[in-house]
Amino acid sequence: MQASEHHAALHAAVTRRFFIRQAGAGMATIGSLKLFADPTAAADTFSKHLAALQYLTPSEEFRNVERHKPLPYKLPLEKRREVGLERETWKLEVIADPDSNSRLRKPLTKKKGTALDFPGLMALAEKNKARFLKVMTCNNIGNPLGMGLWEGVPLRDVIWLAQPDRNVRRVFYRGYHNNKPNQIFQSSLPIGRVLEDPPGEQPVILCYQLNGKPLTGQRGGPVRIIVPDAYGFKSIKWIQQIFLTNHYQANDTYAEQNNDIDSKMKTYARFLHCPKKVEAGEPIPVTGVAQAGQSGLTKVQVWLHDAKQSLPRGDRYYTTADWKDAEVLNPGPAWADHLPTKPAPAIPHQIDANGNPVSWPLRNTLTHWAALIPSVPKGKYELRCRTIDQNGVAQPMPRPFQKSGGNAIQMEAVRVG
Ligand SMILES: Nc1nc2c(c(=O)[nH]1)N[C@H]1C(S)=C(S)[C@@H](COP(=O)(O)O)O[C@H]1N2
Ligand SMILES: [Mo]
């Protein structure tokens, strides 16, 4: 998977210091591990990854979750221009849901020539733009799709242009869908979430930039919605229409597909590097990523289980197992190393004026972690990782159901000897 190859490269760099420190601390067995035989060799091995060190996933290396035929960004340029999929021709309508009684004094419509165009969006951005770090994750896929710095105009600024004044309880929105009703992919939010951000939370935005560059067609450009605290299906790509409605129920395409559409991002850990085989007497170096969701993250833990032994009985999430803390790695200002513009921006609730994260890990983003597991006797083992959130709750609790976001405890087989 491309995204995880990318994470691996970045990861090698942030984890390098960790392993060198362990080696320097004189762990008795580390000398027998070729890769870490001496700290300089380890540094060399990793230095080739250093060039690729990026906390942020390059736009084209995100994993795509898309379902339109043809895919909007693969249409010929002429057609993309015609249907508003280029900045020069993009238009956004903000209208009352025709099936509802919402009232807007100044709907933004193509018909009346009042729809918002790209220069109009840029004029709003000049007055008030937002940017924030957020990991894109599909609730149906067990690994994050990519980590981004997203920039856009708060959606509420555009909604207020349309002067809504009564009977508005939700926002419905959809993107370009080849004008085929059966290809509509849509989502919705309570109007309150759009107009006001919960404490410490980022605004819902009309996003036109990712990692300091224009949002590409593949990532949902020219403009997509980004909902900072939600799973990917709320972040509609190729956005063109917003309906204000008095309906109190959601109309999300994902609701029809048996998903929990009210789910906030969850906290969970994944392995990136986990050796399939190690020599007896050698420690086991493992690394991974973790998503810090709604309840943040305090710990990543690993547990090496001898496959000959039985698993804890009546304890399906292994809460009584012998979990050991891994190290959560803070990239510091290096998170911004590959942004095209310097210095990196300060970000409310996330990045201070010196480019340092205000805390680590940040909610709704990724972090990297590493662990060096002491050597064990010859045999077959099962290695698992999990997170502990800021409420002290261990993965996959408190929300273990698959349809609100895949967060099952991951297991890798390791052979020793
Ligand atoms: N118009 C449109 N927007 C969409 C989708 C889509 O199929 N069409 N997929 C959604 C889903 S389910 C996810 S998980 C994210 C994935 O975003 P990405 O492809 O940029 O990684 O986009 C969301 N936005
Ligand atoms: Mo998704």
PDB file of N, CA, C and O and ligand atoms in Angstrom, residues 65-67 137-141 145 185 231-234 254 259, ligand 2:
ATOM      1  N   VAL A  65     -10.340   6.596  -1.919  1.00  0.00           N
ATOM      2  CA  VAL A  65     -11.622   5.895  -1.769  1.00  0.00           C
ATOM      3  C   VAL A  65     -12.617   6.680  -2.622  1.00  0.00           C
ATOM      4  O   VAL A  65     -12.960   7.807  -2.309  1.00  0.00           O
ATOM      5  N   GLU A  66     -13.037   6.074  -3.745  1.00  0.00           N
ATOM      6  CA  GLU A  66     -13.786   6.804  -4.765  1.00  0.00           C
ATOM      7  C   GLU A  66     -14.664   5.819  -5.516  1.00  0.00           C
ATOM      8  O   GLU A  66     -14.382   4.630  -5.553  1.00  0.00           O
ATOM      9  N   ARG A  67     -15.737   6.318  -6.066  1.00  0.00           N
ATOM     10  CA  ARG A  67     -16.647   5.412  -6.756  1.00  0.00           C
ATOM     11  C   ARG A  67     -17.489   6.153  -7.787  1.00  0.00           C
ATOM     12  O   ARG A  67     -18.678   6.316  -7.616  1.00  0.00           O
ATOM     13  N   THR A 137      -9.140   9.013   7.103  1.00  0.00           N
ATOM     14  CA  THR A 137      -9.327   7.586   7.394  1.00  0.00           C
ATOM     15  C   THR A 137     -10.726   7.173   6.988  1.00  0.00           C
ATOM     16  O   THR A 137     -11.691   7.894   7.254  1.00  0.00           O
ATOM     17  N   CYS A 138     -10.837   6.040   6.326  1.00  0.00           N
ATOM     18  CA  CYS A 138     -12.149   5.472   5.987  1.00  0.00           C
ATOM     19  C   CYS A 138     -12.567   4.544   7.120  1.00  0.00           C
ATOM     20  O   CYS A 138     -11.782   3.692   7.525  1.00  0.00           O
ATOM     21  N   ASN A 139     -13.763   4.709   7.629  1.00  0.00           N
ATOM     22  CA  ASN A 139     -14.206   3.861   8.750  1.00  0.00           C
ATOM     23  C   ASN A 139     -14.210   2.379   8.383  1.00  0.00           C
ATOM     24  O   ASN A 139     -14.146   1.530   9.250  1.00  0.00           O
ATOM     25  N   ASN A 140     -14.249   2.097   7.067  1.00  0.00           N
ATOM     26  CA  ASN A 140     -14.287   0.692   6.632  1.00  0.00           C
ATOM     27  C   ASN A 140     -12.921   0.085   6.358  1.00  0.00           C
ATOM     28  O   ASN A 140     -12.826  -1.069   5.959  1.00  0.00           O
ATOM     29  N   ILE A 141     -11.864   0.880   6.474  1.00  0.00           N
ATOM     30  CA  ILE A 141     -10.522   0.400   6.137  1.00  0.00           C
ATOM     31  C   ILE A 141      -9.664   0.486   7.404  1.00  0.00           C
ATOM     32  O   ILE A 141      -9.683   1.491   8.102  1.00  0.00           O
ATOM     33  N   LEU A 145      -5.574   6.535   5.496  1.00  0.00           N
ATOM     34  CA  LEU A 145      -5.354   6.728   4.053  1.00  0.00           C
ATOM     35  C   LEU A 145      -4.222   7.714   3.786  1.00  0.00           C
ATOM     36  O   LEU A 145      -3.571   7.648   2.739  1.00  0.00           O
ATOM     37  N   PHE A 185     -22.855  10.664  -4.414  1.00  0.00           N
ATOM     38  CA  PHE A 185     -22.269  10.308  -3.120  1.00  0.00           C
ATOM     39  C   PHE A 185     -22.414  11.549  -2.251  1.00  0.00           C
ATOM     40  O   PHE A 185     -21.819  12.584  -2.535  1.00  0.00           O
ATOM     41  N   TYR A 231     -14.823  10.619  10.093  1.00  0.00           N
ATOM     42  CA  TYR A 231     -14.248   9.701   9.117  1.00  0.00           C
ATOM     43  C   TYR A 231     -14.451  10.249   7.702  1.00  0.00           C
ATOM     44  O   TYR A 231     -15.249  11.165   7.484  1.00  0.00           O
ATOM     45  N   GLY A 232     -13.712   9.664   6.751  1.00  0.00           N
ATOM     46  CA  GLY A 232     -13.591  10.207   5.391  1.00  0.00           C
ATOM     47  C   GLY A 232     -14.894  10.465   4.645  1.00  0.00           C
ATOM     48  O   GLY A 232     -14.976  11.402   3.858  1.00  0.00           O
ATOM     49  N   PHE A 233     -15.928   9.658   4.886  1.00  0.00           N
ATOM     50  CA  PHE A 233     -17.139   9.777   4.064  1.00  0.00           C
ATOM     51  C   PHE A 233     -17.857  11.109   4.240  1.00  0.00           C
ATOM     52  O   PHE A 233     -18.712  11.461   3.433  1.00  0.00           O
ATOM     53  N   LYS A 234     -17.525  11.874   5.297  1.00  0.00           N
ATOM     54  CA  LYS A 234     -18.137  13.209   5.475  1.00  0.00           C
ATOM     55  C   LYS A 234     -17.386  14.246   4.629  1.00  0.00           C
ATOM     56  O   LYS A 234     -17.878  15.367   4.445  1.00  0.00           O
ATOM     57  N   TYR A 254     -23.378   6.838   2.984  1.00  0.00           N
ATOM     58  CA  TYR A 254     -22.824   5.792   3.847  1.00  0.00           C
ATOM     59  C   TYR A 254     -23.849   5.233   4.837  1.00  0.00           C
ATOM     60  O   TYR A 254     -23.693   4.122   5.313  1.00  0.00           O
ATOM     61  N   ASN A 259     -23.322   1.979   7.727  1.00  0.00           N
ATOM     62  CA  ASN A 259     -22.236   2.602   8.502  1.00  0.00           C
ATOM     63  C   ASN A 259     -22.815   3.445   9.638  1.00  0.00           C
ATOM     64  O   ASN A 259     -23.921   3.969   9.518  1.00  0.00           O
TER      65      ASN A 259
HETATM   66 MO    MO B   2     -14.796   5.730   3.274  1.00  0.00          MO
END
